[in-house]
Amino acid sequence: MRRPQLDIQLKTPDQIEKMRAAGLVVAEALRRMREAVAPGVSTADLDAIAESTIREAGAVPSFKGYHGFPASICSSVNEQIVHAIPSPEQVLADGDLISIDCGAVLNGWHGDSAITVGVGDVDPALLKMAEVAEDAMWAGIAAAARGAASGKGRLTDISHAVETAVRKGGRYGIVDGYGGHGIGTEMHQDPHVLNHGRPGKGPRLVPGMALAIEPMITMASPRTVELADGWTVVTRDGSVAAHVEHSMALLPDGVWVLTAFDGGRARLGDLVTARQPAASTTP
């Protein structure tokens, strides 16, 4: 079943269960990569960890081959915001900040998530920016859950919640034009979810919607440049950026953060659906 106009794919609870399985594959790949991040590790090393983890689970890396993308993750370091291609020549150094975006498809359903991780001894201001991005992501997810529960929520309530949390956190640039998206039987679906905007606009938030919420913020200007490789997006002024993401789905009794081991329970409490056990399933 699809909603008109934007062609939003609504999922049944059983289909969301399948998306949860894909989401846990992504969560495990990101967990292993987070543990591996250290000075001297290349972004190609991280990509190999992701691909082996995904394939061991019987899934397929959804990034690899997507419009010709050559890897299983996007590994964006420092001024790189999104879509950077892993390389054996890009070796992490003490003080770097890396954003790792990972996706997997399992039995036809997609999971998509991103983390930002400090390498070694990192400037606390950069770590704070990454924390603000994460807090903003969770604020957006909570806004979606509350909006669906009230029956009055609109898509841009998520955008407004993300922006409000970022502005509360400090003077950061919110990257324009890039944002979250619908997810399901394709990695990118309607609707596009901006990280800024006025509330109360766009389609209603209803059970069956599955969205990837992904703030991208910078230490200074939000303006971007795409490099000659046709993929890597960097800050125009060279400032460091952070990018985080979770895939979530709305059910009749709450939200389910499909790419979080605990389904979002620790951050969202009773907003999380009863389909997610109260106890964390973190390994």
PDB file of C-alpha atoms in Angstrom:
ATOM      1  CA  MET A   1       0.000   0.000   0.000  1.00  0.00           C
ATOM      2  CA  ARG A   2       1.331   3.427  -0.930  1.00  0.00           C
ATOM      3  CA  ARG A   3       0.186   6.890   0.037  1.00  0.00           C
ATOM      4  CA  PRO A   4      -0.593   9.177  -2.922  1.00  0.00           C
ATOM      5  CA  GLN A   5       1.477  12.122  -4.158  1.00  0.00           C
ATOM      6  CA  LEU A   6       4.895  11.315  -2.711  1.00  0.00           C
ATOM      7  CA  ASP A   7       4.623   7.549  -3.289  1.00  0.00           C
ATOM      8  CA  ILE A   8       5.335   6.697   0.344  1.00  0.00           C
ATOM      9  CA  GLN A   9       5.563   2.958   0.922  1.00  0.00           C
ATOM     10  CA  LEU A  10       3.659   1.874   4.050  1.00  0.00           C
ATOM     11  CA  LYS A  11       4.799  -1.369   5.642  1.00  0.00           C
ATOM     12  CA  THR A  12       2.844  -3.953   7.578  1.00  0.00           C
ATOM     13  CA  PRO A  13       4.078  -4.914  11.048  1.00  0.00           C
ATOM     14  CA  ASP A  14       5.400  -8.188   9.631  1.00  0.00           C
ATOM     15  CA  GLN A  15       7.338  -6.332   6.940  1.00  0.00           C
ATOM     16  CA  ILE A  16       8.795  -4.072   9.610  1.00  0.00           C
ATOM     17  CA  GLU A  17       9.969  -7.212  11.433  1.00  0.00           C
ATOM     18  CA  LYS A  18      11.918  -8.089   8.273  1.00  0.00           C
ATOM     19  CA  MET A  19      13.396  -4.613   8.170  1.00  0.00           C
ATOM     20  CA  ARG A  20      14.448  -5.071  11.790  1.00  0.00           C
ATOM     21  CA  ALA A  21      16.484  -8.118  10.785  1.00  0.00           C
ATOM     22  CA  ALA A  22      18.300  -6.068   8.151  1.00  0.00           C
ATOM     23  CA  GLY A  23      18.778  -3.259  10.653  1.00  0.00           C
ATOM     24  CA  LEU A  24      20.479  -5.563  13.144  1.00  0.00           C
ATOM     25  CA  VAL A  25      22.944  -6.664  10.455  1.00  0.00           C
ATOM     26  CA  VAL A  26      23.890  -3.027   9.926  1.00  0.00           C
ATOM     27  CA  ALA A  27      24.099  -2.434  13.682  1.00  0.00           C
ATOM     28  CA  GLU A  28      26.540  -5.314  14.082  1.00  0.00           C
ATOM     29  CA  ALA A  29      28.698  -4.127  11.181  1.00  0.00           C
ATOM     30  CA  LEU A  30      28.886  -0.640  12.698  1.00  0.00           C
ATOM     31  CA  ARG A  31      29.668  -2.075  16.133  1.00  0.00           C
ATOM     32  CA  ARG A  32      32.638  -3.972  14.731  1.00  0.00           C
ATOM     33  CA  MET A  33      33.869  -0.981  12.776  1.00  0.00           C
ATOM     34  CA  ARG A  34      33.583   1.297  15.807  1.00  0.00           C
ATOM     35  CA  GLU A  35      35.788  -1.102  17.754  1.00  0.00           C
ATOM     36  CA  ALA A  36      38.309  -1.195  14.899  1.00  0.00           C
ATOM     37  CA  VAL A  37      38.688   2.578  14.501  1.00  0.00           C
ATOM     38  CA  ALA A  38      42.214   3.571  15.565  1.00  0.00           C
ATOM     39  CA  PRO A  39      45.224   5.475  14.262  1.00  0.00           C
ATOM     40  CA  GLY A  40      46.876   3.510  11.454  1.00  0.00           C
ATOM     41  CA  VAL A  41      43.654   1.808  10.286  1.00  0.00           C
ATOM     42  CA  SER A  42      42.646   2.592   6.712  1.00  0.00           C
ATOM     43  CA  THR A  43      39.129   3.256   5.566  1.00  0.00           C
ATOM     44  CA  ALA A  44      39.540   0.261   3.241  1.00  0.00           C
ATOM     45  CA  ASP A  45      40.170  -1.877   6.346  1.00  0.00           C
ATOM     46  CA  LEU A  46      36.851  -0.704   7.770  1.00  0.00           C
ATOM     47  CA  ASP A  47      35.107  -1.418   4.493  1.00  0.00           C
ATOM     48  CA  ALA A  48      36.402  -5.006   4.568  1.00  0.00           C
ATOM     49  CA  ILE A  49      35.012  -5.459   8.095  1.00  0.00           C
ATOM     50  CA  ALA A  50      31.618  -4.205   6.975  1.00  0.00           C
ATOM     51  CA  GLU A  51      31.407  -6.396   3.911  1.00  0.00           C
ATOM     52  CA  SER A  52      32.455  -9.565   5.751  1.00  0.00           C
ATOM     53  CA  THR A  53      29.994  -8.901   8.599  1.00  0.00           C
ATOM     54  CA  ILE A  54      27.116  -8.273   6.206  1.00  0.00           C
ATOM     55  CA  ARG A  55      27.793 -11.318   4.058  1.00  0.00           C
ATOM     56  CA  GLU A  56      28.309 -13.577   7.091  1.00  0.00           C
ATOM     57  CA  ALA A  57      24.738 -12.697   8.080  1.00  0.00           C
ATOM     58  CA  GLY A  58      23.419 -13.760   4.681  1.00  0.00           C
ATOM     59  CA  ALA A  59      22.799 -10.165   3.622  1.00  0.00           C
ATOM     60  CA  VAL A  60      24.224  -8.044   0.812  1.00  0.00           C
ATOM     61  CA  PRO A  61      25.907  -4.623   1.144  1.00  0.00           C
ATOM     62  CA  SER A  62      23.327  -2.234  -0.271  1.00  0.00           C
ATOM     63  CA  PHE A  63      25.854   0.497  -1.059  1.00  0.00           C
ATOM     64  CA  LYS A  64      28.118  -1.653  -3.218  1.00  0.00           C
ATOM     65  CA  GLY A  65      27.207  -1.112  -6.864  1.00  0.00           C
ATOM     66  CA  TYR A  66      24.536   1.479  -6.028  1.00  0.00           C
ATOM     67  CA  HIS A  67      24.730   3.812  -9.035  1.00  0.00           C
ATOM     68  CA  GLY A  68      28.271   2.520  -9.431  1.00  0.00           C
ATOM     69  CA  PHE A  69      29.474   3.129  -5.861  1.00  0.00           C
ATOM     70  CA  PRO A  70      32.460   0.792  -5.380  1.00  0.00           C
ATOM     71  CA  ALA A  71      32.339  -0.040  -1.659  1.00  0.00           C
ATOM     72  CA  SER A  72      30.198  -1.313   1.207  1.00  0.00           C
ATOM     73  CA  ILE A  73      30.472   1.814   3.357  1.00  0.00           C
ATOM     74  CA  CYS A  74      30.910   5.542   3.020  1.00  0.00           C
ATOM     75  CA  SER A  75      33.861   6.603   5.170  1.00  0.00           C
ATOM     76  CA  SER A  76      33.946  10.383   5.534  1.00  0.00           C
ATOM     77  CA  VAL A  77      36.891  11.841   7.465  1.00  0.00           C
ATOM     78  CA  ASN A  78      37.093  15.344   8.930  1.00  0.00           C
ATOM     79  CA  GLU A  79      35.910  17.842   6.264  1.00  0.00           C
ATOM     80  CA  GLN A  80      34.294  15.035   4.269  1.00  0.00           C
ATOM     81  CA  ILE A  81      30.577  15.065   5.083  1.00  0.00           C
ATOM     82  CA  VAL A  82      29.107  12.080   3.247  1.00  0.00           C
ATOM     83  CA  HIS A  83      29.695   9.547   0.461  1.00  0.00           C
ATOM     84  CA  ALA A  84      33.490   9.336   0.704  1.00  0.00           C
ATOM     85  CA  ILE A  85      34.881   6.206  -0.932  1.00  0.00           C
ATOM     86  CA  PRO A  86      37.023   3.928   1.289  1.00  0.00           C
ATOM     87  CA  SER A  87      40.664   3.682   0.258  1.00  0.00           C
ATOM     88  CA  PRO A  88      43.807   1.903   1.480  1.00  0.00           C
ATOM     89  CA  GLU A  89      45.537   5.283   1.102  1.00  0.00           C
ATOM     90  CA  GLN A  90      43.224   7.014   3.559  1.00  0.00           C
ATOM     91  CA  VAL A  91      44.748   6.032   6.875  1.00  0.00           C
ATOM     92  CA  LEU A  92      43.205   7.319  10.079  1.00  0.00           C
ATOM     93  CA  ALA A  93      45.355   9.547  12.285  1.00  0.00           C
ATOM     94  CA  ASP A  94      45.149  10.624  15.888  1.00  0.00           C
ATOM     95  CA  GLY A  95      42.595  13.437  16.208  1.00  0.00           C
ATOM     96  CA  ASP A  96      40.531  12.553  13.145  1.00  0.00           C
ATOM     97  CA  LEU A  97      36.746  12.392  13.181  1.00  0.00           C
ATOM     98  CA  ILE A  98      35.242   9.747  10.895  1.00  0.00           C
ATOM     99  CA  SER A  99      31.624   9.249   9.867  1.00  0.00           C
ATOM    100  CA  ILE A 100      30.818   5.698   8.758  1.00  0.00           C
ATOM    101  CA  ASP A 101      27.608   5.097   6.804  1.00  0.00           C
ATOM    102  CA  CYS A 102      26.583   1.478   6.210  1.00  0.00           C
ATOM    103  CA  GLY A 103      23.657  -0.305   4.571  1.00  0.00           C
ATOM    104  CA  ALA A 104      22.539  -3.887   4.065  1.00  0.00           C
ATOM    105  CA  VAL A 105      19.680  -5.627   2.314  1.00  0.00           C
ATOM    106  CA  LEU A 106      18.328  -8.896   3.739  1.00  0.00           C
ATOM    107  CA  ASN A 107      15.519 -10.823   2.085  1.00  0.00           C
ATOM    108  CA  GLY A 108      14.638  -7.769   0.031  1.00  0.00           C
ATOM    109  CA  TRP A 109      14.488  -5.262   2.906  1.00  0.00           C
ATOM    110  CA  HIS A 110      17.003  -2.518   3.670  1.00  0.00           C
ATOM    111  CA  GLY A 111      18.706  -1.195   6.772  1.00  0.00           C
ATOM    112  CA  ASP A 112      20.772   2.025   6.807  1.00  0.00           C
ATOM    113  CA  SER A 113      22.668   3.682   9.649  1.00  0.00           C
ATOM    114  CA  ALA A 114      25.670   5.922  10.297  1.00  0.00           C
ATOM    115  CA  ILE A 115      27.937   6.749  13.227  1.00  0.00           C
ATOM    116  CA  THR A 116      30.591   9.388  13.849  1.00  0.00           C
ATOM    117  CA  VAL A 117      33.645   8.220  15.786  1.00  0.00           C
ATOM    118  CA  GLY A 118      36.707   9.990  17.134  1.00  0.00           C
ATOM    119  CA  VAL A 119      40.138   8.557  16.372  1.00  0.00           C
ATOM    120  CA  GLY A 120      42.496   8.509  19.346  1.00  0.00           C
ATOM    121  CA  ASP A 121      42.828  11.837  21.157  1.00  0.00           C
ATOM    122  CA  VAL A 122      40.222  14.123  19.576  1.00  0.00           C
ATOM    123  CA  ASP A 123      39.481  17.801  20.169  1.00  0.00           C
ATOM    124  CA  PRO A 124      36.573  17.862  22.673  1.00  0.00           C
ATOM    125  CA  ALA A 125      34.816  20.471  20.524  1.00  0.00           C
ATOM    126  CA  LEU A 126      34.619  17.960  17.676  1.00  0.00           C
ATOM    127  CA  LEU A 127      33.311  15.247  19.966  1.00  0.00           C
ATOM    128  CA  LYS A 128      30.684  17.674  21.258  1.00  0.00           C
ATOM    129  CA  MET A 129      29.571  18.354  17.670  1.00  0.00           C
ATOM    130  CA  ALA A 130      29.160  14.618  17.081  1.00  0.00           C
ATOM    131  CA  GLU A 131      27.146  14.365  20.306  1.00  0.00           C
ATOM    132  CA  VAL A 132      24.912  17.254  19.240  1.00  0.00           C
ATOM    133  CA  ALA A 133      24.270  15.528  15.896  1.00  0.00           C
ATOM    134  CA  GLU A 134      23.286  12.339  17.710  1.00  0.00           C
ATOM    135  CA  ASP A 135      21.025  14.170  20.145  1.00  0.00           C
ATOM    136  CA  ALA A 136      19.358  15.901  17.187  1.00  0.00           C
ATOM    137  CA  MET A 137      18.774  12.563  15.468  1.00  0.00           C
ATOM    138  CA  TRP A 138      17.055  11.184  18.559  1.00  0.00           C
ATOM    139  CA  ALA A 139      15.003  14.363  18.888  1.00  0.00           C
ATOM    140  CA  GLY A 140      13.772  13.843  15.338  1.00  0.00           C
ATOM    141  CA  ILE A 141      12.878  10.227  16.009  1.00  0.00           C
ATOM    142  CA  ALA A 142      11.017  11.176  19.194  1.00  0.00           C
ATOM    143  CA  ALA A 143       9.099  13.846  17.291  1.00  0.00           C
ATOM    144  CA  ALA A 144       8.048  11.246  14.733  1.00  0.00           C
ATOM    145  CA  ALA A 145       6.855   8.892  17.468  1.00  0.00           C
ATOM    146  CA  ARG A 146       4.860  11.566  19.262  1.00  0.00           C
ATOM    147  CA  GLY A 147       3.403  12.887  16.038  1.00  0.00           C
ATOM    148  CA  ALA A 148       2.198   9.471  14.943  1.00  0.00           C
ATOM    149  CA  ALA A 149       0.750   8.753  18.401  1.00  0.00           C
ATOM    150  CA  SER A 150      -1.235  12.003  18.415  1.00  0.00           C
ATOM    151  CA  GLY A 151      -2.491  11.503  14.877  1.00  0.00           C
ATOM    152  CA  LYS A 152      -1.539  15.104  14.129  1.00  0.00           C
ATOM    153  CA  GLY A 153       2.149  14.783  13.286  1.00  0.00           C
ATOM    154  CA  ARG A 154       3.561  15.953   9.972  1.00  0.00           C
ATOM    155  CA  LEU A 155       6.841  15.129   8.275  1.00  0.00           C
ATOM    156  CA  THR A 156       8.480  18.489   8.927  1.00  0.00           C
ATOM    157  CA  ASP A 157       7.908  18.047  12.656  1.00  0.00           C
ATOM    158  CA  ILE A 158      10.948  15.772  12.406  1.00  0.00           C
ATOM    159  CA  SER A 159      12.925  18.407  10.506  1.00  0.00           C
ATOM    160  CA  HIS A 160      12.015  21.094  13.037  1.00  0.00           C
ATOM    161  CA  ALA A 161      12.981  18.872  15.990  1.00  0.00           C
ATOM    162  CA  VAL A 162      16.375  18.118  14.445  1.00  0.00           C
ATOM    163  CA  GLU A 163      17.049  21.786  13.738  1.00  0.00           C
ATOM    164  CA  THR A 164      15.921  22.878  17.198  1.00  0.00           C
ATOM    165  CA  ALA A 165      18.237  20.371  18.878  1.00  0.00           C
ATOM    166  CA  VAL A 166      21.198  21.441  16.751  1.00  0.00           C
ATOM    167  CA  ARG A 167      20.599  25.139  17.448  1.00  0.00           C
ATOM    168  CA  LYS A 168      20.297  24.386  21.155  1.00  0.00           C
ATOM    169  CA  GLY A 169      23.602  22.507  21.055  1.00  0.00           C
ATOM    170  CA  GLY A 170      25.720  25.302  19.608  1.00  0.00           C
ATOM    171  CA  ARG A 171      26.669  27.324  16.538  1.00  0.00           C
ATOM    172  CA  TYR A 172      26.847  24.614  13.901  1.00  0.00           C
ATOM    173  CA  GLY A 173      26.122  24.570  10.202  1.00  0.00           C
ATOM    174  CA  ILE A 174      23.232  22.326   9.147  1.00  0.00           C
ATOM    175  CA  VAL A 175      24.124  20.918   5.752  1.00  0.00           C
ATOM    176  CA  ASP A 176      21.526  22.056   3.245  1.00  0.00           C
ATOM    177  CA  GLY A 177      19.987  19.825   0.589  1.00  0.00           C
ATOM    178  CA  TYR A 178      21.044  16.551   2.191  1.00  0.00           C
ATOM    179  CA  GLY A 179      18.921  14.675   4.694  1.00  0.00           C
ATOM    180  CA  GLY A 180      17.047  11.535   5.570  1.00  0.00           C
ATOM    181  CA  HIS A 181      14.683   9.485   3.453  1.00  0.00           C
ATOM    182  CA  GLY A 182      12.120   6.762   3.313  1.00  0.00           C
ATOM    183  CA  ILE A 183      13.469   3.216   3.360  1.00  0.00           C
ATOM    184  CA  GLY A 184      12.054  -0.250   2.712  1.00  0.00           C
ATOM    185  CA  THR A 185      12.293  -2.402  -0.384  1.00  0.00           C
ATOM    186  CA  GLU A 186      14.643   0.274  -1.742  1.00  0.00           C
ATOM    187  CA  MET A 187      17.372   2.052   0.174  1.00  0.00           C
ATOM    188  CA  HIS A 188      16.112   5.503  -0.799  1.00  0.00           C
ATOM    189  CA  GLN A 189      12.388   6.158  -1.028  1.00  0.00           C
ATOM    190  CA  ASP A 190       9.994   9.037  -0.567  1.00  0.00           C
ATOM    191  CA  PRO A 191       9.835  11.175   1.448  1.00  0.00           C
ATOM    192  CA  HIS A 192      13.003  13.267   1.691  1.00  0.00           C
ATOM    193  CA  VAL A 193      13.499  14.336   5.322  1.00  0.00           C
ATOM    194  CA  LEU A 194      15.285  17.660   5.659  1.00  0.00           C
ATOM    195  CA  ASN A 195      17.197  18.494   8.841  1.00  0.00           C
ATOM    196  CA  HIS A 196      15.668  21.951   9.126  1.00  0.00           C
ATOM    197  CA  GLY A 197      12.323  23.613   8.549  1.00  0.00           C
ATOM    198  CA  ARG A 198       9.054  24.737  10.026  1.00  0.00           C
ATOM    199  CA  PRO A 199       6.832  22.127  11.694  1.00  0.00           C
ATOM    200  CA  GLY A 200       3.383  21.062  10.552  1.00  0.00           C
ATOM    201  CA  LYS A 201       4.097  20.571   6.857  1.00  0.00           C
ATOM    202  CA  GLY A 202       4.172  17.581   4.548  1.00  0.00           C
ATOM    203  CA  PRO A 203       2.509  14.172   4.778  1.00  0.00           C
ATOM    204  CA  ARG A 204       1.063  12.899   8.019  1.00  0.00           C
ATOM    205  CA  LEU A 205       3.163  10.635  10.192  1.00  0.00           C
ATOM    206  CA  VAL A 206       1.282   7.341  10.335  1.00  0.00           C
ATOM    207  CA  PRO A 207       1.951   3.717  11.305  1.00  0.00           C
ATOM    208  CA  GLY A 208       3.738   1.861   8.531  1.00  0.00           C
ATOM    209  CA  MET A 209       6.103   4.703   7.649  1.00  0.00           C
ATOM    210  CA  ALA A 210       9.785   3.791   7.766  1.00  0.00           C
ATOM    211  CA  LEU A 211      12.336   6.593   7.638  1.00  0.00           C
ATOM    212  CA  ALA A 212      16.075   7.074   7.919  1.00  0.00           C
ATOM    213  CA  ILE A 213      16.767  10.132  10.079  1.00  0.00           C
ATOM    214  CA  GLU A 214      20.268  11.535   9.445  1.00  0.00           C
ATOM    215  CA  PRO A 215      21.526  14.895  10.637  1.00  0.00           C
ATOM    216  CA  MET A 216      24.703  16.254   9.016  1.00  0.00           C
ATOM    217  CA  ILE A 217      26.292  19.246  10.697  1.00  0.00           C
ATOM    218  CA  THR A 218      29.557  21.173  10.469  1.00  0.00           C
ATOM    219  CA  MET A 219      31.742  23.252  12.741  1.00  0.00           C
ATOM    220  CA  ALA A 220      31.155  26.311  10.568  1.00  0.00           C
ATOM    221  CA  SER A 221      29.561  26.908   7.159  1.00  0.00           C
ATOM    222  CA  PRO A 222      26.922  24.472   5.856  1.00  0.00           C
ATOM    223  CA  ARG A 223      28.008  25.020   2.235  1.00  0.00           C
ATOM    224  CA  THR A 224      29.314  21.981   0.361  1.00  0.00           C
ATOM    225  CA  VAL A 225      31.340  20.908  -2.651  1.00  0.00           C
ATOM    226  CA  GLU A 226      31.262  17.565  -4.459  1.00  0.00           C
ATOM    227  CA  LEU A 227      34.725  16.275  -5.393  1.00  0.00           C
ATOM    228  CA  ALA A 228      35.813  15.095  -8.825  1.00  0.00           C
ATOM    229  CA  ASP A 229      35.177  11.437  -7.912  1.00  0.00           C
ATOM    230  CA  GLY A 230      31.457  12.222  -8.248  1.00  0.00           C
ATOM    231  CA  TRP A 231      30.700  10.989  -4.730  1.00  0.00           C
ATOM    232  CA  THR A 232      32.590  12.649  -1.901  1.00  0.00           C
ATOM    233  CA  VAL A 233      30.862  15.722  -0.451  1.00  0.00           C
ATOM    234  CA  VAL A 234      33.068  18.057   1.603  1.00  0.00           C
ATOM    235  CA  THR A 235      32.593  21.316   3.455  1.00  0.00           C
ATOM    236  CA  ARG A 236      33.444  24.270   1.252  1.00  0.00           C
ATOM    237  CA  ASP A 237      35.362  26.008   4.047  1.00  0.00           C
ATOM    238  CA  GLY A 238      37.248  22.887   5.172  1.00  0.00           C
ATOM    239  CA  SER A 239      35.535  22.697   8.558  1.00  0.00           C
ATOM    240  CA  VAL A 240      35.020  19.302  10.172  1.00  0.00           C
ATOM    241  CA  ALA A 241      31.624  17.617   9.846  1.00  0.00           C
ATOM    242  CA  ALA A 242      29.596  14.940  11.639  1.00  0.00           C
ATOM    243  CA  HIS A 243      26.931  12.602  10.245  1.00  0.00           C
ATOM    244  CA  VAL A 244      24.740  10.146  12.154  1.00  0.00           C
ATOM    245  CA  GLU A 245      21.731   8.076  11.095  1.00  0.00           C
ATOM    246  CA  HIS A 246      19.221   5.504  12.265  1.00  0.00           C
ATOM    247  CA  SER A 247      16.446   3.752  10.357  1.00  0.00           C
ATOM    248  CA  MET A 248      13.129   3.744  12.253  1.00  0.00           C
ATOM    249  CA  ALA A 249       9.592   2.589  11.674  1.00  0.00           C
ATOM    250  CA  LEU A 250       6.270   3.730  13.104  1.00  0.00           C
ATOM    251  CA  LEU A 251       3.886   1.086  14.443  1.00  0.00           C
ATOM    252  CA  PRO A 252       0.413   1.484  15.962  1.00  0.00           C
ATOM    253  CA  ASP A 253       1.840   1.392  19.491  1.00  0.00           C
ATOM    254  CA  GLY A 254       5.117   3.274  19.034  1.00  0.00           C
ATOM    255  CA  VAL A 255       8.368   3.674  17.169  1.00  0.00           C
ATOM    256  CA  TRP A 256      10.997   1.005  16.485  1.00  0.00           C
ATOM    257  CA  VAL A 257      14.569   2.131  15.830  1.00  0.00           C
ATOM    258  CA  LEU A 258      15.464  -0.710  13.503  1.00  0.00           C
ATOM    259  CA  THR A 259      19.230  -0.153  13.459  1.00  0.00           C
ATOM    260  CA  ALA A 260      19.661   0.237  17.244  1.00  0.00           C
ATOM    261  CA  PHE A 261      20.322  -2.968  19.180  1.00  0.00           C
ATOM    262  CA  ASP A 262      17.823  -1.967  21.873  1.00  0.00           C
ATOM    263  CA  GLY A 263      15.300  -0.628  19.373  1.00  0.00           C
ATOM    264  CA  GLY A 264      15.747   2.848  20.840  1.00  0.00           C
ATOM    265  CA  ARG A 265      14.573   1.907  24.320  1.00  0.00           C
ATOM    266  CA  ALA A 266      17.422   3.614  26.215  1.00  0.00           C
ATOM    267  CA  ARG A 267      16.840   6.971  24.507  1.00  0.00           C
ATOM    268  CA  LEU A 268      13.090   6.876  23.913  1.00  0.00           C
ATOM    269  CA  GLY A 269      11.642   4.802  26.733  1.00  0.00           C
ATOM    270  CA  ASP A 270       7.920   4.113  26.393  1.00  0.00           C
ATOM    271  CA  LEU A 271       7.787   5.686  22.937  1.00  0.00           C
ATOM    272  CA  VAL A 272       9.202   2.385  21.670  1.00  0.00           C
ATOM    273  CA  THR A 273       6.794  -0.306  20.452  1.00  0.00           C
ATOM    274  CA  ALA A 274       6.030  -3.334  22.588  1.00  0.00           C
ATOM    275  CA  ARG A 275       7.423  -5.443  19.726  1.00  0.00           C
ATOM    276  CA  GLN A 276      10.849  -4.416  20.980  1.00  0.00           C
ATOM    277  CA  PRO A 277      11.685  -6.293  24.215  1.00  0.00           C
ATOM    278  CA  ALA A 278      12.377  -4.110  27.227  1.00  0.00           C
ATOM    279  CA  ALA A 279      15.794  -5.737  27.739  1.00  0.00           C
ATOM    280  CA  SER A 280      18.588  -4.626  25.419  1.00  0.00           C
ATOM    281  CA  THR A 281      19.744  -7.139  22.804  1.00  0.00           C
ATOM    282  CA  THR A 282      23.174  -5.531  22.525  1.00  0.00           C
ATOM    283  CA  PRO A 283      25.836  -8.276  22.172  1.00  0.00           C
TER     284      PRO A 283
END
